[in-house]
């Protein structure tokens, strides 16, 4: 089915471990984004990408790494997870002219 | 520092009543979006406002944008329980990068 999918949907890990959250979209949208959602903060932009091999930092990039070798995939890696990275992570995509973001179902990450 | 402020943060209202959620932002932008989020779910796009004076309506919800005042409103008419959710506004600061408000939790009571 067309759309944007995230995996895993739920993940529990330990402090210091590396974790990768996957995001895949089938619309061939140019733009892709990673947000985190925490109580009291709404959604905050971590990283975004305007096209394959083009990425840039958002509001809260520290502790995260992204890559975009293919248009349809935009993985987010926590190289050494910390408890403060416990959150719900949303991937989104959009086309430049429209600007409207389409969100995945979210990945709930718990760091113990 | 860019700020996108919504108020109220929490709104409890009775069915049949009208109310307005406000979204103020601190930077120049002529693109603003409203999203709805049900508990434990993803965000669903409600309205795309792309110019000053834009007004969009869908059912009991109407959104407007005043770019000069840096203000958007989401008006609820004759609320029903199904509208209970969290509503977010988001401002496009450049190249589709959206900065979100903290959200308004709406609870419609019978």
JSON list of N, CA, C and O in Angstrom, two decimals, chain A residues 31 33 35 37 40-43 45 48 57 59 90 94-105, chain B residues 31 33 35 37 40-46 48 50 88 92 94-103:
[
{"chain": "A", "resi": 31, "resn": "UNK", "atom": "N", "xyz": [10.77, 15.78, 0.17]},
{"chain": "A", "resi": 31, "resn": "UNK", "atom": "CA", "xyz": [11.14, 16.15, 1.53]},
{"chain": "A", "resi": 31, "resn": "UNK", "atom": "C", "xyz": [10.76, 15.05, 2.52]},
{"chain": "A", "resi": 31, "resn": "UNK", "atom": "O", "xyz": [9.69, 14.45, 2.43]},
{"chain": "A", "resi": 33, "resn": "UNK", "atom": "N", "xyz": [11.20, 14.17, 6.97]},
{"chain": "A", "resi": 33, "resn": "UNK", "atom": "CA", "xyz": [11.45, 14.82, 8.25]},
{"chain": "A", "resi": 33, "resn": "UNK", "atom": "C", "xyz": [11.38, 13.78, 9.38]},
{"chain": "A", "resi": 33, "resn": "UNK", "atom": "O", "xyz": [10.66, 12.80, 9.29]},
{"chain": "A", "resi": 35, "resn": "UNK", "atom": "N", "xyz": [10.56, 14.02, 13.53]},
{"chain": "A", "resi": 35, "resn": "UNK", "atom": "CA", "xyz": [10.15, 14.80, 14.68]},
{"chain": "A", "resi": 35, "resn": "UNK", "atom": "C", "xyz": [10.12, 13.88, 15.90]},
{"chain": "A", "resi": 35, "resn": "UNK", "atom": "O", "xyz": [9.90, 12.68, 15.78]},
{"chain": "A", "resi": 37, "resn": "UNK", "atom": "N", "xyz": [8.07, 13.70, 19.73]},
{"chain": "A", "resi": 37, "resn": "UNK", "atom": "CA", "xyz": [6.95, 14.27, 20.46]},
{"chain": "A", "resi": 37, "resn": "UNK", "atom": "C", "xyz": [7.07, 13.93, 21.93]},
{"chain": "A", "resi": 37, "resn": "UNK", "atom": "O", "xyz": [7.15, 12.75, 22.30]},
{"chain": "A", "resi": 40, "resn": "UNK", "atom": "N", "xyz": [4.33, 18.37, 26.76]},
{"chain": "A", "resi": 40, "resn": "UNK", "atom": "CA", "xyz": [4.73, 19.73, 27.09]},
{"chain": "A", "resi": 40, "resn": "UNK", "atom": "C", "xyz": [5.57, 20.42, 26.04]},
{"chain": "A", "resi": 40, "resn": "UNK", "atom": "O", "xyz": [5.84, 21.62, 26.14]},
{"chain": "A", "resi": 41, "resn": "UNK", "atom": "N", "xyz": [6.00, 19.65, 25.02]},
{"chain": "A", "resi": 41, "resn": "UNK", "atom": "CA", "xyz": [6.86, 20.24, 23.98]},
{"chain": "A", "resi": 41, "resn": "UNK", "atom": "C", "xyz": [6.25, 20.15, 22.59]},
{"chain": "A", "resi": 41, "resn": "UNK", "atom": "O", "xyz": [6.83, 20.66, 21.64]},
{"chain": "A", "resi": 42, "resn": "UNK", "atom": "N", "xyz": [5.15, 19.50, 22.45]},
{"chain": "A", "resi": 42, "resn": "UNK", "atom": "CA", "xyz": [4.60, 19.33, 21.12]},
{"chain": "A", "resi": 42, "resn": "UNK", "atom": "C", "xyz": [5.53, 18.47, 20.28]},
{"chain": "A", "resi": 42, "resn": "UNK", "atom": "O", "xyz": [6.16, 17.54, 20.78]},
{"chain": "A", "resi": 43, "resn": "UNK", "atom": "N", "xyz": [5.65, 18.79, 19.01]},
{"chain": "A", "resi": 43, "resn": "UNK", "atom": "CA", "xyz": [6.56, 18.10, 18.12]},
{"chain": "A", "resi": 43, "resn": "UNK", "atom": "C", "xyz": [7.75, 18.99, 17.84]},
{"chain": "A", "resi": 43, "resn": "UNK", "atom": "O", "xyz": [7.59, 20.17, 17.52]},
{"chain": "A", "resi": 45, "resn": "UNK", "atom": "N", "xyz": [11.40, 19.31, 15.58]},
{"chain": "A", "resi": 45, "resn": "UNK", "atom": "CA", "xyz": [12.07, 18.82, 14.39]},
{"chain": "A", "resi": 45, "resn": "UNK", "atom": "C", "xyz": [13.49, 18.41, 14.73]},
{"chain": "A", "resi": 45, "resn": "UNK", "atom": "O", "xyz": [14.26, 19.21, 15.28]},
{"chain": "A", "resi": 48, "resn": "UNK", "atom": "N", "xyz": [15.88, 17.04, 8.80]},
{"chain": "A", "resi": 48, "resn": "UNK", "atom": "CA", "xyz": [15.06, 16.97, 7.60]},
{"chain": "A", "resi": 48, "resn": "UNK", "atom": "C", "xyz": [15.95, 16.77, 6.39]},
{"chain": "A", "resi": 48, "resn": "UNK", "atom": "O", "xyz": [17.18, 16.94, 6.46]},
{"chain": "A", "resi": 57, "resn": "UNK", "atom": "N", "xyz": [20.09, 19.90, 9.86]},
{"chain": "A", "resi": 57, "resn": "UNK", "atom": "CA", "xyz": [19.63, 19.84, 11.24]},
{"chain": "A", "resi": 57, "resn": "UNK", "atom": "C", "xyz": [18.35, 20.63, 11.45]},
{"chain": "A", "resi": 57, "resn": "UNK", "atom": "O", "xyz": [18.13, 21.66, 10.80]},
{"chain": "A", "resi": 59, "resn": "UNK", "atom": "N", "xyz": [15.57, 21.53, 15.02]},
{"chain": "A", "resi": 59, "resn": "UNK", "atom": "CA", "xyz": [15.63, 22.20, 16.32]},
{"chain": "A", "resi": 59, "resn": "UNK", "atom": "C", "xyz": [16.45, 21.44, 17.36]},
{"chain": "A", "resi": 59, "resn": "UNK", "atom": "O", "xyz": [17.12, 22.03, 18.20]},
{"chain": "A", "resi": 90, "resn": "UNK", "atom": "N", "xyz": [8.21, 10.59, 15.06]},
{"chain": "A", "resi": 90, "resn": "UNK", "atom": "CA", "xyz": [7.38, 10.58, 13.87]},
{"chain": "A", "resi": 90, "resn": "UNK", "atom": "C", "xyz": [8.22, 10.96, 12.65]},
{"chain": "A", "resi": 90, "resn": "UNK", "atom": "O", "xyz": [8.96, 11.94, 12.67]},
{"chain": "A", "resi": 94, "resn": "UNK", "atom": "N", "xyz": [6.78, 15.24, 2.41]},
{"chain": "A", "resi": 94, "resn": "UNK", "atom": "CA", "xyz": [5.98, 16.25, 1.72]},
{"chain": "A", "resi": 94, "resn": "UNK", "atom": "C", "xyz": [6.59, 16.56, 0.37]},
{"chain": "A", "resi": 94, "resn": "UNK", "atom": "O", "xyz": [7.74, 16.24, 0.09]},
{"chain": "A", "resi": 95, "resn": "UNK", "atom": "N", "xyz": [5.79, 17.21, -0.46]},
{"chain": "A", "resi": 95, "resn": "UNK", "atom": "CA", "xyz": [6.27, 17.75, -1.72]},
{"chain": "A", "resi": 95, "resn": "UNK", "atom": "C", "xyz": [6.48, 19.26, -1.56]},
{"chain": "A", "resi": 95, "resn": "UNK", "atom": "O", "xyz": [5.73, 19.89, -0.82]},
{"chain": "A", "resi": 96, "resn": "UNK", "atom": "N", "xyz": [7.44, 19.84, -2.24]},
{"chain": "A", "resi": 96, "resn": "UNK", "atom": "CA", "xyz": [7.79, 21.24, -2.00]},
{"chain": "A", "resi": 96, "resn": "UNK", "atom": "C", "xyz": [6.64, 22.22, -2.20]},
{"chain": "A", "resi": 96, "resn": "UNK", "atom": "O", "xyz": [6.41, 23.08, -1.37]},
{"chain": "A", "resi": 97, "resn": "UNK", "atom": "N", "xyz": [5.90, 22.10, -3.27]},
{"chain": "A", "resi": 97, "resn": "UNK", "atom": "CA", "xyz": [4.88, 23.09, -3.58]},
{"chain": "A", "resi": 97, "resn": "UNK", "atom": "C", "xyz": [3.72, 23.06, -2.61]},
{"chain": "A", "resi": 97, "resn": "UNK", "atom": "O", "xyz": [3.14, 24.10, -2.29]},
{"chain": "A", "resi": 98, "resn": "UNK", "atom": "N", "xyz": [3.37, 21.88, -2.14]},
{"chain": "A", "resi": 98, "resn": "UNK", "atom": "CA", "xyz": [2.19, 21.76, -1.27]},
{"chain": "A", "resi": 98, "resn": "UNK", "atom": "C", "xyz": [2.53, 22.14, 0.15]},
{"chain": "A", "resi": 98, "resn": "UNK", "atom": "O", "xyz": [1.81, 22.89, 0.80]},
{"chain": "A", "resi": 99, "resn": "UNK", "atom": "N", "xyz": [3.64, 21.60, 0.66]},
{"chain": "A", "resi": 99, "resn": "UNK", "atom": "CA", "xyz": [4.08, 21.91, 2.01]},
{"chain": "A", "resi": 99, "resn": "UNK", "atom": "C", "xyz": [3.43, 21.10, 3.09]},
{"chain": "A", "resi": 99, "resn": "UNK", "atom": "O", "xyz": [3.93, 21.01, 4.20]},
{"chain": "A", "resi": 100, "resn": "UNK", "atom": "N", "xyz": [2.29, 20.49, 2.81]},
{"chain": "A", "resi": 100, "resn": "UNK", "atom": "CA", "xyz": [1.58, 19.70, 3.81]},
{"chain": "A", "resi": 100, "resn": "UNK", "atom": "C", "xyz": [2.37, 18.45, 4.12]},
{"chain": "A", "resi": 100, "resn": "UNK", "atom": "O", "xyz": [2.77, 17.71, 3.23]},
{"chain": "A", "resi": 101, "resn": "UNK", "atom": "N", "xyz": [2.59, 18.18, 5.41]},
{"chain": "A", "resi": 101, "resn": "UNK", "atom": "CA", "xyz": [3.33, 17.00, 5.82]},
{"chain": "A", "resi": 101, "resn": "UNK", "atom": "C", "xyz": [2.39, 15.82, 6.03]},
{"chain": "A", "resi": 101, "resn": "UNK", "atom": "O", "xyz": [1.30, 15.99, 6.59]},
{"chain": "A", "resi": 102, "resn": "UNK", "atom": "N", "xyz": [2.84, 14.66, 5.61]},
{"chain": "A", "resi": 102, "resn": "UNK", "atom": "CA", "xyz": [2.10, 13.42, 5.85]},
{"chain": "A", "resi": 102, "resn": "UNK", "atom": "C", "xyz": [2.94, 12.57, 6.80]},
{"chain": "A", "resi": 102, "resn": "UNK", "atom": "O", "xyz": [4.12, 12.31, 6.53]},
{"chain": "A", "resi": 103, "resn": "UNK", "atom": "N", "xyz": [2.31, 12.15, 7.88]},
{"chain": "A", "resi": 103, "resn": "UNK", "atom": "CA", "xyz": [3.04, 11.50, 8.96]},
{"chain": "A", "resi": 103, "resn": "UNK", "atom": "C", "xyz": [2.88, 9.99, 8.95]},
{"chain": "A", "resi": 103, "resn": "UNK", "atom": "O", "xyz": [1.83, 9.46, 8.58]},
{"chain": "A", "resi": 104, "resn": "UNK", "atom": "N", "xyz": [3.95, 9.33, 9.41]},
{"chain": "A", "resi": 104, "resn": "UNK", "atom": "CA", "xyz": [3.86, 7.91, 9.69]},
{"chain": "A", "resi": 104, "resn": "UNK", "atom": "C", "xyz": [3.16, 7.68, 11.02]},
{"chain": "A", "resi": 104, "resn": "UNK", "atom": "O", "xyz": [2.74, 8.62, 11.69]},
{"chain": "A", "resi": 105, "resn": "UNK", "atom": "N", "xyz": [3.04, 6.40, 11.40]},
{"chain": "A", "resi": 105, "resn": "UNK", "atom": "CA", "xyz": [2.29, 6.04, 12.60]},
{"chain": "A", "resi": 105, "resn": "UNK", "atom": "C", "xyz": [3.07, 6.27, 13.89]},
{"chain": "A", "resi": 105, "resn": "UNK", "atom": "O", "xyz": [2.50, 6.22, 14.97]},
{"chain": "B", "resi": 31, "resn": "UNK", "atom": "N", "xyz": [2.47, 30.54, 5.52]},
{"chain": "B", "resi": 31, "resn": "UNK", "atom": "CA", "xyz": [1.95, 29.17, 5.42]},
{"chain": "B", "resi": 31, "resn": "UNK", "atom": "C", "xyz": [1.75, 28.63, 6.82]},
{"chain": "B", "resi": 31, "resn": "UNK", "atom": "O", "xyz": [2.68, 28.60, 7.63]},
{"chain": "B", "resi": 33, "resn": "UNK", "atom": "N", "xyz": [-0.49, 25.44, 9.09]},
{"chain": "B", "resi": 33, "resn": "UNK", "atom": "CA", "xyz": [-1.20, 24.17, 8.99]},
{"chain": "B", "resi": 33, "resn": "UNK", "atom": "C", "xyz": [-1.84, 23.83, 10.33]},
{"chain": "B", "resi": 33, "resn": "UNK", "atom": "O", "xyz": [-1.29, 24.16, 11.38]},
{"chain": "B", "resi": 35, "resn": "UNK", "atom": "N", "xyz": [-3.36, 20.44, 12.44]},
{"chain": "B", "resi": 35, "resn": "UNK", "atom": "CA", "xyz": [-3.38, 18.98, 12.50]},
{"chain": "B", "resi": 35, "resn": "UNK", "atom": "C", "xyz": [-4.21, 18.55, 13.69]},
{"chain": "B", "resi": 35, "resn": "UNK", "atom": "O", "xyz": [-4.31, 19.25, 14.70]},
{"chain": "B", "resi": 37, "resn": "UNK", "atom": "N", "xyz": [-4.69, 15.15, 16.36]},
{"chain": "B", "resi": 37, "resn": "UNK", "atom": "CA", "xyz": [-4.08, 13.91, 16.81]},
{"chain": "B", "resi": 37, "resn": "UNK", "atom": "C", "xyz": [-4.98, 13.27, 17.86]},
{"chain": "B", "resi": 37, "resn": "UNK", "atom": "O", "xyz": [-5.28, 13.87, 18.89]},
{"chain": "B", "resi": 40, "resn": "UNK", "atom": "N", "xyz": [-2.61, 8.28, 21.12]},
{"chain": "B", "resi": 40, "resn": "UNK", "atom": "CA", "xyz": [-1.85, 7.13, 20.65]},
{"chain": "B", "resi": 40, "resn": "UNK", "atom": "C", "xyz": [-1.77, 7.00, 19.14]},
{"chain": "B", "resi": 40, "resn": "UNK", "atom": "O", "xyz": [-1.27, 5.99, 18.64]},
{"chain": "B", "resi": 41, "resn": "UNK", "atom": "N", "xyz": [-2.24, 8.01, 18.45]},
{"chain": "B", "resi": 41, "resn": "UNK", "atom": "CA", "xyz": [-2.27, 7.93, 16.97]},
{"chain": "B", "resi": 41, "resn": "UNK", "atom": "C", "xyz": [-1.33, 8.95, 16.34]},
{"chain": "B", "resi": 41, "resn": "UNK", "atom": "O", "xyz": [-0.69, 9.75, 17.03]},
{"chain": "B", "resi": 42, "resn": "UNK", "atom": "N", "xyz": [-1.29, 8.91, 15.02]},
{"chain": "B", "resi": 42, "resn": "UNK", "atom": "CA", "xyz": [-0.47, 9.84, 14.27]},
{"chain": "B", "resi": 42, "resn": "UNK", "atom": "C", "xyz": [-1.21, 11.17, 14.08]},
{"chain": "B", "resi": 42, "resn": "UNK", "atom": "O", "xyz": [-2.32, 11.36, 14.59]},
{"chain": "B", "resi": 43, "resn": "UNK", "atom": "N", "xyz": [-0.59, 12.07, 13.35]},
{"chain": "B", "resi": 43, "resn": "UNK", "atom": "CA", "xyz": [-1.20, 13.38, 13.08]},
{"chain": "B", "resi": 43, "resn": "UNK", "atom": "C", "xyz": [-1.91, 13.35, 11.74]},
{"chain": "B", "resi": 43, "resn": "UNK", "atom": "O", "xyz": [-1.37, 12.86, 10.74]},
{"chain": "B", "resi": 44, "resn": "UNK", "atom": "N", "xyz": [-3.09, 13.93, 11.75]},
{"chain": "B", "resi": 44, "resn": "UNK", "atom": "CA", "xyz": [-3.92, 14.00, 10.55]},
{"chain": "B", "resi": 44, "resn": "UNK", "atom": "C", "xyz": [-4.05, 15.46, 10.14]},
{"chain": "B", "resi": 44, "resn": "UNK", "atom": "O", "xyz": [-4.39, 16.32, 10.95]},
{"chain": "B", "resi": 45, "resn": "UNK", "atom": "N", "xyz": [-3.80, 15.73, 8.87]},
{"chain": "B", "resi": 45, "resn": "UNK", "atom": "CA", "xyz": [-3.88, 17.10, 8.37]},
{"chain": "B", "resi": 45, "resn": "UNK", "atom": "C", "xyz": [-5.34, 17.55, 8.30]},
{"chain": "B", "resi": 45, "resn": "UNK", "atom": "O", "xyz": [-6.20, 16.83, 7.79]},
{"chain": "B", "resi": 46, "resn": "UNK", "atom": "N", "xyz": [-5.60, 18.74, 8.85]},
{"chain": "B", "resi": 46, "resn": "UNK", "atom": "CA", "xyz": [-6.94, 19.31, 8.80]},
{"chain": "B", "resi": 46, "resn": "UNK", "atom": "C", "xyz": [-7.04, 20.43, 7.77]},
{"chain": "B", "resi": 46, "resn": "UNK", "atom": "O", "xyz": [-7.91, 20.43, 6.91]},
{"chain": "B", "resi": 48, "resn": "UNK", "atom": "N", "xyz": [-4.79, 23.53, 5.38]},
{"chain": "B", "resi": 48, "resn": "UNK", "atom": "CA", "xyz": [-3.59, 24.14, 4.83]},
{"chain": "B", "resi": 48, "resn": "UNK", "atom": "C", "xyz": [-3.94, 25.58, 4.49]},
{"chain": "B", "resi": 48, "resn": "UNK", "atom": "O", "xyz": [-4.81, 25.83, 3.64]},
{"chain": "B", "resi": 50, "resn": "UNK", "atom": "N", "xyz": [-2.45, 29.04, 3.06]},
{"chain": "B", "resi": 50, "resn": "UNK", "atom": "CA", "xyz": [-1.27, 29.42, 2.29]},
{"chain": "B", "resi": 50, "resn": "UNK", "atom": "C", "xyz": [-1.14, 30.91, 2.00]},
{"chain": "B", "resi": 50, "resn": "UNK", "atom": "O", "xyz": [-0.24, 31.31, 1.26]},
{"chain": "B", "resi": 88, "resn": "UNK", "atom": "N", "xyz": [-3.03, 20.73, 16.79]},
{"chain": "B", "resi": 88, "resn": "UNK", "atom": "CA", "xyz": [-1.75, 21.43, 16.65]},
{"chain": "B", "resi": 88, "resn": "UNK", "atom": "C", "xyz": [-1.80, 22.40, 15.48]},
{"chain": "B", "resi": 88, "resn": "UNK", "atom": "O", "xyz": [-2.31, 22.06, 14.41]},
{"chain": "B", "resi": 92, "resn": "UNK", "atom": "N", "xyz": [5.22, 27.14, 8.76]},
{"chain": "B", "resi": 92, "resn": "UNK", "atom": "CA", "xyz": [6.29, 26.82, 7.81]},
{"chain": "B", "resi": 92, "resn": "UNK", "atom": "C", "xyz": [7.33, 27.95, 7.85]},
{"chain": "B", "resi": 92, "resn": "UNK", "atom": "O", "xyz": [7.04, 29.07, 7.44]},
{"chain": "B", "resi": 94, "resn": "UNK", "atom": "N", "xyz": [10.58, 27.68, 6.46]},
{"chain": "B", "resi": 94, "resn": "UNK", "atom": "CA", "xyz": [11.25, 27.66, 5.17]},
{"chain": "B", "resi": 94, "resn": "UNK", "atom": "C", "xyz": [11.27, 26.24, 4.62]},
{"chain": "B", "resi": 94, "resn": "UNK", "atom": "O", "xyz": [11.44, 25.30, 5.39]},
{"chain": "B", "resi": 95, "resn": "UNK", "atom": "N", "xyz": [11.09, 26.11, 3.34]},
{"chain": "B", "resi": 95, "resn": "UNK", "atom": "CA", "xyz": [11.25, 24.82, 2.67]},
{"chain": "B", "resi": 95, "resn": "UNK", "atom": "C", "xyz": [10.51, 23.69, 3.37]},
{"chain": "B", "resi": 95, "resn": "UNK", "atom": "O", "xyz": [11.07, 22.62, 3.59]},
{"chain": "B", "resi": 96, "resn": "UNK", "atom": "N", "xyz": [9.27, 23.92, 3.70]},
{"chain": "B", "resi": 96, "resn": "UNK", "atom": "CA", "xyz": [8.41, 22.91, 4.32]},
{"chain": "B", "resi": 96, "resn": "UNK", "atom": "C", "xyz": [8.83, 22.51, 5.73]},
{"chain": "B", "resi": 96, "resn": "UNK", "atom": "O", "xyz": [8.29, 21.56, 6.28]},
{"chain": "B", "resi": 97, "resn": "UNK", "atom": "N", "xyz": [9.77, 23.21, 6.32]},
{"chain": "B", "resi": 97, "resn": "UNK", "atom": "CA", "xyz": [10.11, 22.91, 7.72]},
{"chain": "B", "resi": 97, "resn": "UNK", "atom": "C", "xyz": [9.04, 23.51, 8.60]},
{"chain": "B", "resi": 97, "resn": "UNK", "atom": "O", "xyz": [8.87, 24.73, 8.65]},
{"chain": "B", "resi": 98, "resn": "UNK", "atom": "N", "xyz": [8.30, 22.64, 9.28]},
{"chain": "B", "resi": 98, "resn": "UNK", "atom": "CA", "xyz": [7.21, 23.10, 10.13]},
{"chain": "B", "resi": 98, "resn": "UNK", "atom": "C", "xyz": [7.64, 23.11, 11.59]},
{"chain": "B", "resi": 98, "resn": "UNK", "atom": "O", "xyz": [8.21, 22.14, 12.09]},
{"chain": "B", "resi": 99, "resn": "UNK", "atom": "N", "xyz": [7.33, 24.22, 12.25]},
{"chain": "B", "resi": 99, "resn": "UNK", "atom": "CA", "xyz": [7.53, 24.33, 13.69]},
{"chain": "B", "resi": 99, "resn": "UNK", "atom": "C", "xyz": [6.14, 24.27, 14.32]},
{"chain": "B", "resi": 99, "resn": "UNK", "atom": "O", "xyz": [5.27, 25.07, 13.97]},
{"chain": "B", "resi": 100, "resn": "UNK", "atom": "N", "xyz": [5.98, 23.34, 15.25]},
{"chain": "B", "resi": 100, "resn": "UNK", "atom": "CA", "xyz": [4.68, 23.09, 15.83]},
{"chain": "B", "resi": 100, "resn": "UNK", "atom": "C", "xyz": [4.45, 23.84, 17.13]},
{"chain": "B", "resi": 100, "resn": "UNK", "atom": "O", "xyz": [5.39, 24.08, 17.90]},
{"chain": "B", "resi": 101, "resn": "UNK", "atom": "N", "xyz": [3.19, 24.18, 17.37]},
{"chain": "B", "resi": 101, "resn": "UNK", "atom": "CA", "xyz": [2.80, 24.65, 18.68]},
{"chain": "B", "resi": 101, "resn": "UNK", "atom": "C", "xyz": [2.72, 23.47, 19.64]},
{"chain": "B", "resi": 101, "resn": "UNK", "atom": "O", "xyz": [2.87, 22.31, 19.23]},
{"chain": "B", "resi": 102, "resn": "UNK", "atom": "N", "xyz": [2.51, 23.75, 20.91]},
{"chain": "B", "resi": 102, "resn": "UNK", "atom": "CA", "xyz": [2.50, 22.69, 21.92]},
{"chain": "B", "resi": 102, "resn": "UNK", "atom": "C", "xyz": [1.20, 21.91, 21.95]},
{"chain": "B", "resi": 102, "resn": "UNK", "atom": "O", "xyz": [1.10, 20.92, 22.65]},
{"chain": "B", "resi": 103, "resn": "UNK", "atom": "N", "xyz": [0.22, 22.37, 21.20]},
{"chain": "B", "resi": 103, "resn": "UNK", "atom": "CA", "xyz": [-1.02, 21.62, 21.10]},
{"chain": "B", "resi": 103, "resn": "UNK", "atom": "C", "xyz": [-2.10, 22.09, 22.06]},
{"chain": "B", "resi": 103, "resn": "UNK", "atom": "O", "xyz": [-1.80, 22.66, 23.13]}
]
